[in-house]
PDB file of C-alpha atoms in Angstrom:
ATOM      1  CA  UNK A   1     -21.214  36.195 -13.412  1.00 43.00           C
ATOM      2  CA  UNK A   2     -20.032  32.938 -14.423  1.00 49.00           C
ATOM      3  CA  UNK A   3     -23.554  30.831 -13.739  1.00 49.00           C
ATOM      4  CA  UNK A   4     -25.285  33.236 -15.839  1.00 51.00           C
ATOM      5  CA  UNK A   5     -22.655  32.795 -18.563  1.00 53.00           C
ATOM      6  CA  UNK A   6     -22.597  28.453 -18.106  1.00 55.00           C
ATOM      7  CA  UNK A   7     -26.011  28.833 -16.511  1.00 59.00           C
ATOM      8  CA  UNK A   8     -26.756  27.363 -13.164  1.00 60.00           C
ATOM      9  CA  UNK A   9     -28.723  24.520 -14.831  1.00 67.00           C
ATOM     10  CA  UNK A  10     -25.952  23.347 -16.197  1.00 72.00           C
ATOM     11  CA  UNK A  11     -23.949  23.562 -13.329  1.00 72.00           C
ATOM     12  CA  UNK A  12     -26.605  21.953 -11.374  1.00 77.00           C
ATOM     13  CA  UNK A  13     -26.939  19.130 -13.704  1.00 73.00           C
ATOM     14  CA  UNK A  14     -22.823  18.674 -14.143  1.00 75.00           C
ATOM     15  CA  UNK A  15     -22.870  18.439 -10.392  1.00 76.00           C
ATOM     16  CA  UNK A  16     -25.609  16.181 -10.207  1.00 73.00           C
ATOM     17  CA  UNK A  17     -23.368  13.869 -13.369  1.00 71.00           C
ATOM     18  CA  UNK A  18     -21.072  13.988 -10.439  1.00 77.00           C
ATOM     19  CA  UNK A  19     -22.636  12.159  -7.779  1.00 80.00           C
ATOM     20  CA  UNK A  20     -23.501   9.300  -9.898  1.00 81.00           C
ATOM     21  CA  UNK A  21     -20.126   9.191 -11.451  1.00 84.00           C
ATOM     22  CA  UNK A  22     -19.451   5.333  -9.936  1.00 87.00           C
ATOM     23  CA  UNK A  23     -23.289   4.797 -11.517  1.00 88.00           C
ATOM     24  CA  UNK A  24     -21.890   6.298 -14.881  1.00 88.00           C
ATOM     25  CA  UNK A  25     -18.131   4.445 -15.247  1.00 91.00           C
ATOM     26  CA  UNK A  26     -20.311   1.337 -14.238  1.00 94.00           C
ATOM     27  CA  UNK A  27     -23.231   1.232 -17.681  1.00 93.00           C
ATOM     28  CA  UNK A  28     -19.959   2.361 -19.690  1.00 95.00           C
ATOM     29  CA  UNK A  29     -17.870  -0.967 -18.544  1.00 96.00           C
ATOM     30  CA  UNK A  30     -21.174  -3.141 -18.975  1.00 97.00           C
ATOM     31  CA  UNK A  31     -22.025  -1.219 -22.429  1.00 96.00           C
ATOM     32  CA  UNK A  32     -18.640  -2.082 -23.710  1.00 97.00           C
ATOM     33  CA  UNK A  33     -19.515  -5.525 -22.784  1.00 97.00           C
ATOM     34  CA  UNK A  34     -22.480  -5.530 -24.821  1.00 97.00           C
ATOM     35  CA  UNK A  35     -20.127  -4.373 -27.430  1.00 97.00           C
ATOM     36  CA  UNK A  36     -17.707  -6.887 -26.921  1.00 97.00           C
ATOM     37  CA  UNK A  37     -20.332  -9.906 -27.529  1.00 96.00           C
ATOM     38  CA  UNK A  38     -20.927  -8.336 -30.605  1.00 95.00           C
ATOM     39  CA  UNK A  39     -17.777  -8.066 -31.912  1.00 96.00           C
ATOM     40  CA  UNK A  40     -17.259 -11.720 -31.196  1.00 95.00           C
ATOM     41  CA  UNK A  41     -20.569 -12.791 -33.048  1.00 93.00           C
ATOM     42  CA  UNK A  42     -18.712 -14.623 -35.729  1.00 92.00           C
ATOM     43  CA  UNK A  43     -17.310 -17.081 -32.591  1.00 95.00           C
ATOM     44  CA  UNK A  44     -21.208 -18.197 -32.529  1.00 94.00           C
ATOM     45  CA  UNK A  45     -22.402 -21.072 -34.297  1.00 95.00           C
ATOM     46  CA  UNK A  46     -24.607 -19.081 -37.117  1.00 93.00           C
ATOM     47  CA  UNK A  47     -25.146 -19.612 -40.482  1.00 92.00           C
ATOM     48  CA  UNK A  48     -27.306 -17.226 -40.553  1.00 90.00           C
ATOM     49  CA  UNK A  49     -25.334 -14.598 -39.889  1.00 90.00           C
ATOM     50  CA  UNK A  50     -23.619 -14.739 -43.550  1.00 87.00           C
ATOM     51  CA  UNK A  51     -27.176 -15.515 -44.822  1.00 87.00           C
ATOM     52  CA  UNK A  52     -28.687 -12.131 -43.539  1.00 86.00           C
ATOM     53  CA  UNK A  53     -25.594 -10.271 -44.731  1.00 84.00           C
ATOM     54  CA  UNK A  54     -26.373 -11.292 -48.787  1.00 77.00           C
ATOM     55  CA  UNK A  55     -29.468 -11.173 -51.091  1.00 78.00           C
ATOM     56  CA  UNK A  56     -31.516 -12.827 -48.767  1.00 78.00           C
ATOM     57  CA  UNK A  57     -34.512 -12.341 -50.293  1.00 77.00           C
ATOM     58  CA  UNK A  58     -34.405 -14.524 -52.944  1.00 74.00           C
ATOM     59  CA  UNK A  59     -31.687 -17.832 -51.077  1.00 79.00           C
ATOM     60  CA  UNK A  60     -33.445 -20.535 -49.832  1.00 83.00           C
ATOM     61  CA  UNK A  61     -32.712 -20.776 -45.630  1.00 85.00           C
ATOM     62  CA  UNK A  62     -28.899 -22.178 -45.190  1.00 87.00           C
ATOM     63  CA  UNK A  63     -28.440 -25.769 -43.632  1.00 91.00           C
ATOM     64  CA  UNK A  64     -27.999 -25.729 -40.144  1.00 93.00           C
ATOM     65  CA  UNK A  65     -27.680 -27.805 -36.894  1.00 95.00           C
ATOM     66  CA  UNK A  66     -30.459 -27.120 -35.033  1.00 95.00           C
ATOM     67  CA  UNK A  67     -29.184 -28.339 -31.269  1.00 96.00           C
ATOM     68  CA  UNK A  68     -25.939 -26.136 -31.887  1.00 97.00           C
ATOM     69  CA  UNK A  69     -28.221 -22.906 -33.408  1.00 96.00           C
ATOM     70  CA  UNK A  70     -30.757 -22.727 -30.215  1.00 97.00           C
ATOM     71  CA  UNK A  71     -27.446 -23.286 -28.170  1.00 97.00           C
ATOM     72  CA  UNK A  72     -25.835 -20.789 -29.599  1.00 97.00           C
ATOM     73  CA  UNK A  73     -28.757 -18.269 -29.638  1.00 97.00           C
ATOM     74  CA  UNK A  74     -29.129 -18.914 -26.209  1.00 98.00           C
ATOM     75  CA  UNK A  75     -26.094 -18.699 -24.940  1.00 97.00           C
ATOM     76  CA  UNK A  76     -26.331 -14.738 -27.264  1.00 97.00           C
ATOM     77  CA  UNK A  77     -29.414 -13.843 -25.525  1.00 98.00           C
ATOM     78  CA  UNK A  78     -28.436 -15.556 -21.888  1.00 98.00           C
ATOM     79  CA  UNK A  79     -25.156 -13.352 -22.397  1.00 98.00           C
ATOM     80  CA  UNK A  80     -27.205 -10.399 -23.260  1.00 98.00           C
ATOM     81  CA  UNK A  81     -29.996 -10.318 -20.771  1.00 98.00           C
ATOM     82  CA  UNK A  82     -27.038 -10.621 -17.937  1.00 98.00           C
ATOM     83  CA  UNK A  83     -25.278  -7.784 -18.601  1.00 98.00           C
ATOM     84  CA  UNK A  84     -28.915  -6.112 -19.619  1.00 98.00           C
ATOM     85  CA  UNK A  85     -30.151  -6.771 -16.336  1.00 98.00           C
ATOM     86  CA  UNK A  86     -26.725  -5.605 -14.270  1.00 98.00           C
ATOM     87  CA  UNK A  87     -27.417  -2.085 -16.600  1.00 97.00           C
ATOM     88  CA  UNK A  88     -31.317  -1.977 -14.938  1.00 97.00           C
ATOM     89  CA  UNK A  89     -29.746  -2.315 -11.620  1.00 97.00           C
ATOM     90  CA  UNK A  90     -27.226  -0.127 -12.059  1.00 96.00           C
ATOM     91  CA  UNK A  91     -29.155   2.788 -13.279  1.00 94.00           C
ATOM     92  CA  UNK A  92     -32.326   1.765 -10.387  1.00 94.00           C
ATOM     93  CA  UNK A  93     -31.178  -0.098  -7.964  1.00 93.00           C
ATOM     94  CA  UNK A  94     -34.352  -2.075  -7.122  1.00 94.00           C
ATOM     95  CA  UNK A  95     -34.036  -5.652  -7.234  1.00 96.00           C
ATOM     96  CA  UNK A  96     -37.827  -5.957  -7.815  1.00 96.00           C
ATOM     97  CA  UNK A  97     -37.267  -3.714 -10.697  1.00 96.00           C
ATOM     98  CA  UNK A  98     -34.862  -6.195 -12.134  1.00 97.00           C
ATOM     99  CA  UNK A  99     -36.063  -9.266 -11.266  1.00 98.00           C
ATOM    100  CA  UNK A 100     -39.575  -8.341 -12.975  1.00 97.00           C
ATOM    101  CA  UNK A 101     -37.102  -7.487 -16.006  1.00 98.00           C
ATOM    102  CA  UNK A 102     -35.452 -10.991 -15.957  1.00 98.00           C
ATOM    103  CA  UNK A 103     -39.377 -12.985 -16.075  1.00 98.00           C
ATOM    104  CA  UNK A 104     -39.568 -10.168 -19.326  1.00 98.00           C
ATOM    105  CA  UNK A 105     -35.896 -11.681 -20.839  1.00 98.00           C
ATOM    106  CA  UNK A 106     -37.118 -15.351 -19.770  1.00 98.00           C
ATOM    107  CA  UNK A 107     -40.255 -14.745 -21.613  1.00 98.00           C
ATOM    108  CA  UNK A 108     -39.520 -13.378 -24.646  1.00 98.00           C
ATOM    109  CA  UNK A 109     -36.932 -15.632 -24.899  1.00 98.00           C
ATOM    110  CA  UNK A 110     -39.635 -18.616 -25.355  1.00 98.00           C
ATOM    111  CA  UNK A 111     -41.942 -16.712 -27.527  1.00 98.00           C
ATOM    112  CA  UNK A 112     -39.162 -15.577 -29.800  1.00 98.00           C
ATOM    113  CA  UNK A 113     -37.267 -18.836 -30.057  1.00 98.00           C
ATOM    114  CA  UNK A 114     -40.328 -20.826 -30.575  1.00 97.00           C
ATOM    115  CA  UNK A 115     -41.427 -18.312 -33.499  1.00 96.00           C
ATOM    116  CA  UNK A 116     -37.716 -18.626 -34.773  1.00 95.00           C
ATOM    117  CA  UNK A 117     -38.279 -22.803 -35.062  1.00 95.00           C
ATOM    118  CA  UNK A 118     -41.733 -22.307 -36.640  1.00 94.00           C
ATOM    119  CA  UNK A 119     -40.695 -19.931 -39.382  1.00 92.00           C
ATOM    120  CA  UNK A 120     -37.846 -22.460 -39.576  1.00 91.00           C
ATOM    121  CA  UNK A 121     -39.512 -25.780 -40.106  1.00 91.00           C
ATOM    122  CA  UNK A 122     -43.722 -24.680 -40.906  1.00 91.00           C
ATOM    123  CA  UNK A 123     -42.807 -21.739 -43.749  1.00 84.00           C
ATOM    124  CA  UNK A 124     -40.943 -21.104 -46.324  1.00 77.00           C
ATOM    125  CA  UNK A 125     -38.426 -18.540 -47.781  1.00 75.00           C
ATOM    126  CA  UNK A 126     -41.304 -15.715 -48.144  1.00 77.00           C
ATOM    127  CA  UNK A 127     -40.737 -15.423 -44.266  1.00 80.00           C
ATOM    128  CA  UNK A 128     -37.102 -14.352 -43.750  1.00 86.00           C
ATOM    129  CA  UNK A 129     -38.180 -11.048 -43.631  1.00 87.00           C
ATOM    130  CA  UNK A 130     -39.869 -11.875 -40.485  1.00 92.00           C
ATOM    131  CA  UNK A 131     -37.176 -14.461 -39.746  1.00 91.00           C
ATOM    132  CA  UNK A 132     -34.240 -11.444 -39.765  1.00 91.00           C
ATOM    133  CA  UNK A 133     -36.042  -9.697 -36.928  1.00 94.00           C
ATOM    134  CA  UNK A 134     -36.817 -12.210 -34.609  1.00 95.00           C
ATOM    135  CA  UNK A 135     -33.418 -13.518 -34.956  1.00 95.00           C
ATOM    136  CA  UNK A 136     -32.277  -9.639 -34.823  1.00 95.00           C
ATOM    137  CA  UNK A 137     -34.182  -9.612 -30.925  1.00 96.00           C
ATOM    138  CA  UNK A 138     -32.740 -12.741 -30.161  1.00 96.00           C
ATOM    139  CA  UNK A 139     -29.025 -11.925 -30.745  1.00 95.00           C
ATOM    140  CA  UNK A 140     -29.072  -8.272 -29.856  1.00 95.00           C
ATOM    141  CA  UNK A 141     -29.705  -6.382 -26.367  1.00 96.00           C
ATOM    142  CA  UNK A 142     -32.488  -4.813 -28.003  1.00 96.00           C
ATOM    143  CA  UNK A 143     -34.819  -5.248 -24.996  1.00 97.00           C
ATOM    144  CA  UNK A 144     -32.063  -2.651 -22.743  1.00 97.00           C
ATOM    145  CA  UNK A 145     -32.989  -0.057 -25.118  1.00 95.00           C
ATOM    146  CA  UNK A 146     -36.591  -0.712 -24.596  1.00 96.00           C
ATOM    147  CA  UNK A 147     -37.070  -1.869 -21.125  1.00 97.00           C
ATOM    148  CA  UNK A 148     -34.686   1.158 -19.693  1.00 95.00           C
ATOM    149  CA  UNK A 149     -36.512   4.804 -20.867  1.00 95.00           C
ATOM    150  CA  UNK A 150     -39.576   2.687 -19.901  1.00 96.00           C
ATOM    151  CA  UNK A 151     -38.856   1.894 -16.772  1.00 96.00           C
ATOM    152  CA  UNK A 152     -37.583   5.808 -16.467  1.00 93.00           C
ATOM    153  CA  UNK A 153     -40.968   6.790 -17.296  1.00 95.00           C
ATOM    154  CA  UNK A 154     -42.744   4.452 -14.803  1.00 94.00           C
ATOM    155  CA  UNK A 155     -40.206   6.197 -12.183  1.00 91.00           C
ATOM    156  CA  UNK A 156     -41.246   8.994 -12.980  1.00 90.00           C
ATOM    157  CA  UNK A 157     -44.725   9.200 -13.134  1.00 93.00           C
ATOM    158  CA  UNK A 158     -44.624   7.268  -9.525  1.00 88.00           C
ATOM    159  CA  UNK A 159     -42.436  10.367  -8.366  1.00 86.00           C
ATOM    160  CA  UNK A 160     -44.817  12.319  -9.948  1.00 87.00           C
ATOM    161  CA  UNK A 161     -47.552  10.563  -7.939  1.00 88.00           C
ATOM    162  CA  UNK A 162     -45.762  10.386  -4.625  1.00 84.00           C
ATOM    163  CA  UNK A 163     -45.561  13.993  -4.688  1.00 77.00           C
ATOM    164  CA  UNK A 164     -49.214  14.612  -5.816  1.00 68.00           C
TER     165      UNK A 164
END
């Protein structure tokens, strides 16, 4: 009677969640670390932080120190990447998958940082919208939001193919 009220599937789901309570706790802690990095964003050198909060569509780029900006973007990207890779490792427990994700993070960093500086140095303010989104990928942990569902889907396909 009790299983009929709550549903047997819900009971199985809760039992499964309880088996993975350590992984869930680690994942929540790691997401909290990502939130802390975001909370302390004003501690990083980033003249574009104020620029993009205003009416930036009509403003020229702010003055910036290229070296300090690069170091700041690199540090934030590295911190977010390390925590994101830890999330991937905790969720999937697959070192090769985590290694593949780390290679993707390195590739995307080089691609994005080159695009960022090309827009800053060889373009005018008409491309500030593009600069906004490139900077967003450099300072926010957006790739983990793309990688986790993609890796989960890939794992489900692999399980399905193994069952056949």
